[in-house]
Coordinates of C-alpha atoms and ligand atoms in Angstrom, one line a residue:
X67 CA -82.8 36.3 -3.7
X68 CA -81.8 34.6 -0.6
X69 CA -79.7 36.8 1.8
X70 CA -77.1 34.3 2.5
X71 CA -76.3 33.2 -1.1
X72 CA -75.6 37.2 -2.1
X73 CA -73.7 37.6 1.3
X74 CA -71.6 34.2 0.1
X75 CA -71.3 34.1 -3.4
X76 CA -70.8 38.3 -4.4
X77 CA -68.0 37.7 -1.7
X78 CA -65.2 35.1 -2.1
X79 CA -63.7 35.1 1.3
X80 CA -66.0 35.3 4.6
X81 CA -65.0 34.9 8.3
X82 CA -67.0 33.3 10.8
X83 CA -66.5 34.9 14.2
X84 CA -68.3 34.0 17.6
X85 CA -70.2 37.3 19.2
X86 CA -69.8 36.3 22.5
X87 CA -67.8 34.3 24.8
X88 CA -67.7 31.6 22.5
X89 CA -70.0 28.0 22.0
X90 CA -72.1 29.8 19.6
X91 CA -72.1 26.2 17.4
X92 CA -70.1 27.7 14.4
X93 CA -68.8 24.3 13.8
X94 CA -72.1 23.7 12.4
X95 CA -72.7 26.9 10.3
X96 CA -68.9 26.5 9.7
X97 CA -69.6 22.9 8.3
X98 CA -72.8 23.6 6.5
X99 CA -71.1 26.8 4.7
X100 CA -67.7 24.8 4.3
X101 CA -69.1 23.2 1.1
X102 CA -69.5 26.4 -1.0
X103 CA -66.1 27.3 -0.5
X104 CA -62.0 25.4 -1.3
X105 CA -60.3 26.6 1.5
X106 CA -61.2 26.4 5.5
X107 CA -58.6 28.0 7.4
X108 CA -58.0 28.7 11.3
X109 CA -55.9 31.7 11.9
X110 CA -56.0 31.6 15.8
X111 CA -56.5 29.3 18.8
X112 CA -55.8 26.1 19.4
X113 CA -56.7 22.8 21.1
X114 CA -58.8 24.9 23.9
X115 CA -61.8 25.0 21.0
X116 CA -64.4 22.2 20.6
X117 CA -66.2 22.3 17.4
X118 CA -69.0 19.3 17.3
X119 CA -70.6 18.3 14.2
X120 CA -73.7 16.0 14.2
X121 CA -74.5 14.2 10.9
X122 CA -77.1 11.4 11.4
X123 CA -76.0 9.6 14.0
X124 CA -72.9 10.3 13.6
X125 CA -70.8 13.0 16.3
X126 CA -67.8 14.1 15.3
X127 CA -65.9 16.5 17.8
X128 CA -62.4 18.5 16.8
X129 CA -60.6 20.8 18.8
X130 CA -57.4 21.6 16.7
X131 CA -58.8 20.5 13.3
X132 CA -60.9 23.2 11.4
X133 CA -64.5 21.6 10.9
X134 CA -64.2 21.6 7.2
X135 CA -62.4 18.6 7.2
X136 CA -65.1 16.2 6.7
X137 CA -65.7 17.3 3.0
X138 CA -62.9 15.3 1.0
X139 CA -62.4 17.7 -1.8
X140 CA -61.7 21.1 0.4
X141 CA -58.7 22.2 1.5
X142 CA -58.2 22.8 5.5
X143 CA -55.3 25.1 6.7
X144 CA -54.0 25.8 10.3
X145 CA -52.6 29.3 10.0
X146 CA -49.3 31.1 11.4
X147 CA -51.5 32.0 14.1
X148 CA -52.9 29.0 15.3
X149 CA -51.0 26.9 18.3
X150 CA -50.5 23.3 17.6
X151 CA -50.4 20.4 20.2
X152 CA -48.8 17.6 18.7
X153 CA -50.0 14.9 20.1
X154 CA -53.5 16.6 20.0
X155 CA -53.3 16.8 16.2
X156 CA -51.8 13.0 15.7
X157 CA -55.0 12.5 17.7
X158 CA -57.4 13.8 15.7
X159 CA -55.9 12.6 12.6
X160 CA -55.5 9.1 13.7
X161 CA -59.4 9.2 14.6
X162 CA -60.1 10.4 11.4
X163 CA -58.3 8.2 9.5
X164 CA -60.0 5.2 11.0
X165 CA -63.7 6.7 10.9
X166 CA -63.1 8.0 7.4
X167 CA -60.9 5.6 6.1
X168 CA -59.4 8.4 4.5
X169 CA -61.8 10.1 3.2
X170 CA -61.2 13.2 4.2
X171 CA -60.1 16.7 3.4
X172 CA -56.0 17.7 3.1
X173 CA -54.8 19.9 5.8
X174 CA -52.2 22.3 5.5
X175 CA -50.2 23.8 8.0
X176 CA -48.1 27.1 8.3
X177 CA -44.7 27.1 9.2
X178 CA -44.9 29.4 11.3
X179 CA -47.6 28.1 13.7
X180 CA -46.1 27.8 17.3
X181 CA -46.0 24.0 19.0
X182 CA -47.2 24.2 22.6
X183 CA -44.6 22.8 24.2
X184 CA -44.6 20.5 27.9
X185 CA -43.5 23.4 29.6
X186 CA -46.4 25.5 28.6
X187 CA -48.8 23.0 30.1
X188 CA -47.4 22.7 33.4
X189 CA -47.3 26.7 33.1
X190 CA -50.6 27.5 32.2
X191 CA -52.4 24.3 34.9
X192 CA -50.4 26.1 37.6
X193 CA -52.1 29.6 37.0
X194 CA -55.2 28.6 35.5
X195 CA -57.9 29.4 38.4
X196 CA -58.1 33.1 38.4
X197 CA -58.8 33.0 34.7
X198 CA -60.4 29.7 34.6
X199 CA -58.5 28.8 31.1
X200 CA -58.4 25.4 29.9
X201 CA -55.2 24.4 31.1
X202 CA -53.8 23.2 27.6
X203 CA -51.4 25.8 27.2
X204 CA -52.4 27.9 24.9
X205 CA -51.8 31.3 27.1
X206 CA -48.4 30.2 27.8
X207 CA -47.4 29.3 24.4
X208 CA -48.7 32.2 23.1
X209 CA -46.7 34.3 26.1
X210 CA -43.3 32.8 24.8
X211 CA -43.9 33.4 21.2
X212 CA -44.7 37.2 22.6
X213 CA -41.2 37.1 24.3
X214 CA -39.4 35.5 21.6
X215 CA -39.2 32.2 22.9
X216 CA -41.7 30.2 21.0
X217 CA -40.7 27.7 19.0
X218 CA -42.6 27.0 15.4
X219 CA -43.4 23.7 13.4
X220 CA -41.0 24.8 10.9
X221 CA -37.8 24.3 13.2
X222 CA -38.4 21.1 13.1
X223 CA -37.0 20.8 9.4
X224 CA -33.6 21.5 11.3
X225 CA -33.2 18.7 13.4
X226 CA -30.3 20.6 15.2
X227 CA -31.5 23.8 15.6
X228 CA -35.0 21.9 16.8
X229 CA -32.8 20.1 19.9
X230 CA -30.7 22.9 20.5
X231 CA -34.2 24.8 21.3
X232 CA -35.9 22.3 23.1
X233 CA -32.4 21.5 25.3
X234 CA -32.3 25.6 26.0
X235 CA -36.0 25.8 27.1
X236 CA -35.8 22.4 29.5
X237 CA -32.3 24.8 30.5
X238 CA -34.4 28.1 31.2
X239 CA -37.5 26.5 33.2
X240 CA -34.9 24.2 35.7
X241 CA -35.8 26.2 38.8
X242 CA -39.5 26.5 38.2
X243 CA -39.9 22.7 36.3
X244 CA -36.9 20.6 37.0
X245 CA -38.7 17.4 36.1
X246 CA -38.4 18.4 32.3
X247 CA -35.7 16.3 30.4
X248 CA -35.0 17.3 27.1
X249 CA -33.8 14.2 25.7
X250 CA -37.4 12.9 26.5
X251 CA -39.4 15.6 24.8
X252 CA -37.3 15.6 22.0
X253 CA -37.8 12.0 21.1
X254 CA -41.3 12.8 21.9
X255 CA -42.0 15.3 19.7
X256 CA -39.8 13.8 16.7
X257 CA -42.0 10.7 17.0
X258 CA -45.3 13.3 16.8
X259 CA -44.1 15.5 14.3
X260 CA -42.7 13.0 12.1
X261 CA -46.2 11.1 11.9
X262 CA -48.0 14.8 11.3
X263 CA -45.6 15.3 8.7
X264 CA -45.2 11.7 7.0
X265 CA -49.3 11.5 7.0
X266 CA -50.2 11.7 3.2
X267 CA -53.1 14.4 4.3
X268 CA -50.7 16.9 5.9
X269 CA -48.9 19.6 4.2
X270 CA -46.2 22.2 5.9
X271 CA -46.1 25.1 3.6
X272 CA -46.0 29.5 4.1
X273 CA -50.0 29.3 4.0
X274 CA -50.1 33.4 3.2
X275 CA -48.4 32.6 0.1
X276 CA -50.6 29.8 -0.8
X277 CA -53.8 31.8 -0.2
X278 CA -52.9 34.8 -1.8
X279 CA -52.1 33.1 -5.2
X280 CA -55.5 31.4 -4.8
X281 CA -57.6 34.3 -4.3
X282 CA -58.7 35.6 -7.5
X283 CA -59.8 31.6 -8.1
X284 CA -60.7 30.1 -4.6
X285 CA -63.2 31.2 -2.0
X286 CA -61.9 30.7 1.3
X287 CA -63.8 30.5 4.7
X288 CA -62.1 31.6 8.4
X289 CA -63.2 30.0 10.9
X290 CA -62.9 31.9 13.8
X291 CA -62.1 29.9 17.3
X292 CA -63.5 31.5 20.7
X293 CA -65.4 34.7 20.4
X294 CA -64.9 38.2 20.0
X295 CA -65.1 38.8 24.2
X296 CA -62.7 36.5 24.6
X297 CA -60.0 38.6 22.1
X298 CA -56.8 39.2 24.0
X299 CA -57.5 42.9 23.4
X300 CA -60.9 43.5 22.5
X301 CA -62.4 40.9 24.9
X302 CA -63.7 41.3 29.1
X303 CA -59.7 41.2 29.6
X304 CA -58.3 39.7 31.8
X305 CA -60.9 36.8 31.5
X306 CA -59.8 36.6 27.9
X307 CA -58.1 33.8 25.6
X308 CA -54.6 34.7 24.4
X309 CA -55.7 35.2 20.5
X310 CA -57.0 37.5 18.5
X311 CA -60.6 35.5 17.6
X312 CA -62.0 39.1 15.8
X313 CA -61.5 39.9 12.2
X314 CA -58.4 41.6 12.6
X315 CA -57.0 38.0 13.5
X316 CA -57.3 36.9 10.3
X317 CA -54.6 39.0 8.6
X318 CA -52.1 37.6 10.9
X319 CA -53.2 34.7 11.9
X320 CA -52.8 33.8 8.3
X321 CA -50.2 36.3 6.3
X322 CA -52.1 37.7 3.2
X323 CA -54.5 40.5 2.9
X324 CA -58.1 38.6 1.6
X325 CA -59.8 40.8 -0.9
X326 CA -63.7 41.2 -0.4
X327 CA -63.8 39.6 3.2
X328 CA -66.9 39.8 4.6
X329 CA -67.8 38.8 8.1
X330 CA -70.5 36.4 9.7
X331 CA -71.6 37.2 13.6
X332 CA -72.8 33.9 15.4
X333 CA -75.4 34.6 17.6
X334 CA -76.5 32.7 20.2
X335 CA -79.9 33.0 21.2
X336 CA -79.2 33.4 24.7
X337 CA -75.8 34.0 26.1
X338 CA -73.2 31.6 27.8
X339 CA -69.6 31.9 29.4
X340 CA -67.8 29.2 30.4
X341 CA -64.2 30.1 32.5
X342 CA -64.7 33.1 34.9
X343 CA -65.4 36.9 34.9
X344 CA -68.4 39.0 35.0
X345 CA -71.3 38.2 33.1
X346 CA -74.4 40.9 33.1
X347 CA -77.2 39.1 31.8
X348 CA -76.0 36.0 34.0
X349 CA -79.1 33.8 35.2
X350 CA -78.4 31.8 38.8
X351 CA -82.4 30.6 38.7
X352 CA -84.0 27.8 37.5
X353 CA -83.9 29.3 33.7
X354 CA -80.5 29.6 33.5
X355 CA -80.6 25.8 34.9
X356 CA -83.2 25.5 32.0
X357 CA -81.3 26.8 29.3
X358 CA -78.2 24.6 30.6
X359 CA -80.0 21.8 30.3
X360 CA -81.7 22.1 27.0
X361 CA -78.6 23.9 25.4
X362 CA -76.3 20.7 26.5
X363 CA -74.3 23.8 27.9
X364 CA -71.3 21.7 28.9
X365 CA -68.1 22.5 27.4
X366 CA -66.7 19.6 24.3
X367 CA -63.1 20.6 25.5
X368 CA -62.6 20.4 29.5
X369 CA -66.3 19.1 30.1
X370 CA -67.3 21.8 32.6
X371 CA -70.7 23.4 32.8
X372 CA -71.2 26.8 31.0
X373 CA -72.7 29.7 33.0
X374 CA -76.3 30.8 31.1
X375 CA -78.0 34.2 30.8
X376 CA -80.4 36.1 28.5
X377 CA -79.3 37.6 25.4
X378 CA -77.5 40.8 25.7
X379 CA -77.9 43.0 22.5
X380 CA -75.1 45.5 23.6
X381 CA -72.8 42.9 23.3
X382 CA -74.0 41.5 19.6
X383 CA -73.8 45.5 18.6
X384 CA -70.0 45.7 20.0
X385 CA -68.9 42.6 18.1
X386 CA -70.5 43.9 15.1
X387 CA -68.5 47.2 15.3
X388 CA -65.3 45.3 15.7
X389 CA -65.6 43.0 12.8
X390 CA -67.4 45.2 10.6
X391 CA -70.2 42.1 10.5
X392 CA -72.3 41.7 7.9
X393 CA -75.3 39.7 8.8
X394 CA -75.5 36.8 11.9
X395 CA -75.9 33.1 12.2
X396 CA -78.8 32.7 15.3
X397 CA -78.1 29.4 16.9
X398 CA -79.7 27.1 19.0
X399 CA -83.4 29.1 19.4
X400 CA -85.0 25.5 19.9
X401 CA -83.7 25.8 23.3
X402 CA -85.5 28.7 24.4
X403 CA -88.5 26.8 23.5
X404 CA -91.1 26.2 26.3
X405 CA -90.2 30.0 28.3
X406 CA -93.4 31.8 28.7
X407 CA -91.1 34.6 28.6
X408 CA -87.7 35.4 27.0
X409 CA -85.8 38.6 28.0
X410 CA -83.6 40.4 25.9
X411 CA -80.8 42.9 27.2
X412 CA -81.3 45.8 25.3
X413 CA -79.0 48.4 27.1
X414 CA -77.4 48.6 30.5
X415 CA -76.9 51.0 32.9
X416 CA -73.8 51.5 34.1
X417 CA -73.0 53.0 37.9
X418 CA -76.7 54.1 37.5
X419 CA -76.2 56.2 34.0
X420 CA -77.7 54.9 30.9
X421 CA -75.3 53.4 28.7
X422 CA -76.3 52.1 25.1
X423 CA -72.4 50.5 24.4
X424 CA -70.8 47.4 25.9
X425 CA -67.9 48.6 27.1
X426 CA -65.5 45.3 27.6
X427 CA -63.7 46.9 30.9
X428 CA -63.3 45.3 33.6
X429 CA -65.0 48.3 36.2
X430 CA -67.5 49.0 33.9
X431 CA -68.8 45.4 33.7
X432 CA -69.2 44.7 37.6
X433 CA -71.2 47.9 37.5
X434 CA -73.4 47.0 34.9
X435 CA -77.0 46.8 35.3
X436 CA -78.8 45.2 32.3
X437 CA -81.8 46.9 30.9
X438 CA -84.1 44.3 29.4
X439 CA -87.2 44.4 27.3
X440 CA -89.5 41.4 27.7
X441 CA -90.7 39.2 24.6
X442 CA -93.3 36.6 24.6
X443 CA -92.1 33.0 24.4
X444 CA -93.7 30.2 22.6
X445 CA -94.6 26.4 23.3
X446 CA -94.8 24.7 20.0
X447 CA -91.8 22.9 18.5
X448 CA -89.6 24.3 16.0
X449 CA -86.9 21.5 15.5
X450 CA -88.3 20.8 11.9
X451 CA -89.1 24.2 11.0
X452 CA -86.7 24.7 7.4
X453 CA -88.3 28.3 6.4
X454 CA -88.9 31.7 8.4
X455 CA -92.4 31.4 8.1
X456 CA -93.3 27.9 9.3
X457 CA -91.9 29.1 12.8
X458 CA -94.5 30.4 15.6
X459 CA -95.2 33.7 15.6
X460 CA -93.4 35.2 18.8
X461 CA -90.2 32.9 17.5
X462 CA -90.5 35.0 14.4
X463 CA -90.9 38.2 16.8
X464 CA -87.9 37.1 19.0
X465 CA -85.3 37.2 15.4
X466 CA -86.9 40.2 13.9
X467 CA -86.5 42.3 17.3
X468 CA -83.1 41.3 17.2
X469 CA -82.6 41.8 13.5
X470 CA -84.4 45.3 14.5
X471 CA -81.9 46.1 17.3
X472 CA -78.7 45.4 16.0
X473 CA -79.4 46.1 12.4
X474 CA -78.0 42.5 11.1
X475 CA -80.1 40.6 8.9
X476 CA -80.4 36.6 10.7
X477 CA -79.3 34.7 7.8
X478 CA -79.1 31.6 9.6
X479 CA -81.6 30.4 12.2
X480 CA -80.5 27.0 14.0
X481 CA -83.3 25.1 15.0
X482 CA -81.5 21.8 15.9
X483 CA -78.0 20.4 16.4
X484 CA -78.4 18.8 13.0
X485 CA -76.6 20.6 9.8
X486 CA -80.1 20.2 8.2
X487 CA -81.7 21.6 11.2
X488 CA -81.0 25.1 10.0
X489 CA -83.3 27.9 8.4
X490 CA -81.8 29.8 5.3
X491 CA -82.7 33.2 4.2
Ligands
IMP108 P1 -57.5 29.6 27.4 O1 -57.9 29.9 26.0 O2 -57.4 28.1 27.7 O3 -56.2 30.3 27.8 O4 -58.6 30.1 28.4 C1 -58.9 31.5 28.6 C2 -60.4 31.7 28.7 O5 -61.0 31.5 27.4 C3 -61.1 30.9 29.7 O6 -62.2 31.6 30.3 C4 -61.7 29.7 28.9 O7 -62.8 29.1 29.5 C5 -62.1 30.5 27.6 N1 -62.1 29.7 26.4 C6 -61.1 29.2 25.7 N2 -61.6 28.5 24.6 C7 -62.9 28.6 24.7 C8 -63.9 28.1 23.8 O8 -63.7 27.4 22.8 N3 -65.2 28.4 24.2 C9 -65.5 29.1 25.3 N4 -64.6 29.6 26.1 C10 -63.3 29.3 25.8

């Protein structure tokens, strides 16, 4: 039996969750997966992700909207914990509507789920250079809703109580933003929110409560945003995002407990960071250049180049032990076609003592040394490979030593940007 299809259908609910810093290409596995299952939901994140989809010719790219979308006869949610951008959603619906026509799948939206606000903005693109974020105010947004200041989609059924908080917030950020005028954003945000809400797609509804009843009936797919380093608390903090991208997101990013969850690791085949912060297996050489330039490593939201490095197995292990994965997606190994060689971090040393665990703190990274081993590369072309075995042999090699060292069974080997550009075992 096929790996993937026991690991999907035995188990109605799986999460797909990034293993690194994120741009692993899980809009793709999300998109391909999306149609064995009714419900694609994000529970965290929001308009700082870029998922692109390739279908023929056609590129679609979303930031806010889960990738599911483009099947008509699924159901895609944005969860309680997921940060919405108005006008970045009326965007992406309006461009869907006119590509589609349509055609494409409901979206339902928590209550719950904090607006990002102007003031978080301006916030976040006066800080952002430390961290490198991507200035669209996710961290501030989720800062206020930390602090009790947020303010959620849902107050906007009272019209009142919606001004009263937007005319207290413009109030509280005078000193630090006095350009903000409330009566402005107000009739801004009625004017986005009423076309979210008015759309015949869009649905505002206590999405725990929805799931749950569909559980025992429905299979539903999480589709993680950024990666499991870049977890407020399990990622390289402070060069972190300001959501909970690992498993444990998904129980309150969303509100229900799923039964038989199961988790799917996206792997890279080489590593990538975008934003700052160390980086151990880091390449500043012409293959990091190479793997730039054959990965397309440029980011789909802010447009900036990603750093590139080998693949650093320590980190894959640690993302496995915090969301209890059960097999991975390897993307992109077309790109690390054409290296005679192809280094894999297999441990690191850390101040000079062996150390077999990532550790995610921030000492221990600019002291760590990786510890490779070196794998032969290969030259032919693997873009229309569909099964394990019509790849070259030291491509085949390069999987199973990774399957070998991390004990996770590749069930998905991307070959291509294509969804059909993908091995299945
Ligand atoms: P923020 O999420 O905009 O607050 O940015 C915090 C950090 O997360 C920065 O280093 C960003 O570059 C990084 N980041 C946020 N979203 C993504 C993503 O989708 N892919 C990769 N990095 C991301």
């Amino acid at each position: 039996m096929i790996y993937y299809t026991y690991v999907l259908f035995k188990n109605p609910n799986l999460a797909i969750i990034g293993t690194q810093w994120g741009d692993e290409g899980k809009g793709k596995i999300v998109d391909l997966l999306a149609k064995k299952f009714d419900y694609i939901v994000r529970y965290q994140g929001g308009n700082n992700a870029g998922h692109t989809i390739i279908i023929g010719k056609e590129k679609f790219a979303f930031h806010l909207i889960p990738s599911g979308i483009l099947y008509e006869d699924k159901n895609c949610c944005l969860g309680c914990g997921v940060v919405i951008d108005p006008q970045v959603l009326v965007e992406e619906l309006t461009n869907l509507e006119k590509r589609l026509n349509g055609k494409f799948a409901p979206l339902l939206i928590d209550k719950k789920a904090n607006l990002i606000m102007p003031w978080h903005i301006a916030r976040d693109q006066s800080t952002m250079t430390k961290i490198g974020t991507t200035g669209r105010g996710i961290g501030s947004c989720y800062t206020d809703q930390t602090a009790r200041r947020g303010i959620q989609i849902g107050d906007f059924l009272n019209k009142n109580y919606f001004k009263k908080r937007i005319e207290e917030e413009v109030e509280n950020h005078k000193t630090r933003l006095p350009s903000l005028k409330a009566d402005i954003i107000i009739r801004t945000y009625t004017r986005l929110l009423t076309k979210i809400l008015t759309n015949r797609k869009v649905g505002l509804v206590d999405l725990g409560e929805v799931l749950d009843a569909k559980q025992s009936s429905k299979n539903i797919l999480f589709e993680g945003a950024q990666a499991t380093l870049l977890d407020l608390r399990f990622g390289t903090y402070p060069y972190v995002t300001s959501s909970h991208p690992t498993v444990g997101g998904v129980l309150i990013g969303t509100g229900f407990f799923p039964q038989n969850l199961k988790t799917l690791g996206l792997v890279k085949a080489y590593t990538t960071r975008v934003g700052n912060g160390p980086f151990p297996t880091e390449l500043s050489d012409a293959t990091g250049k190479f793997l730039q330039k054959n990965g397309h490593e440029f980011g789909t939201t802010t447009g900036r180049a990603r750093r590139c490095g080998w693949l650093d197995l320590p980190i894959v292990r640690y993302a496995k032990r915090v969301n209890g994965l059960s097999a991975i997606a390897l993307t992109k190994l077309d790109v690390l076609t054409g290296l005679k060689k192809i280094k894999v971090a297999v441990s690191y040393k850390i101040n000079g003592t062996s150390a077999p665990v990532f550790s995610p703190n921030q000492t221990d990274l600019e002291n760590t040394v990786p510890v490779y081993e070196t794998l032969a590369g290969w030259t032919e072309d693997i873009t229309a490979a569909r099964k394990f075995s019509e790849l070259p042999k030291n491509a085949r090699a390069y999987v199973e030593f990774i399957e070998k060292q991390t004990g996770l069974k590749a069930t998905f080997i991307g070959v291509g940007p294509d969804r059909d550009q993908t091995i299945k075992r």
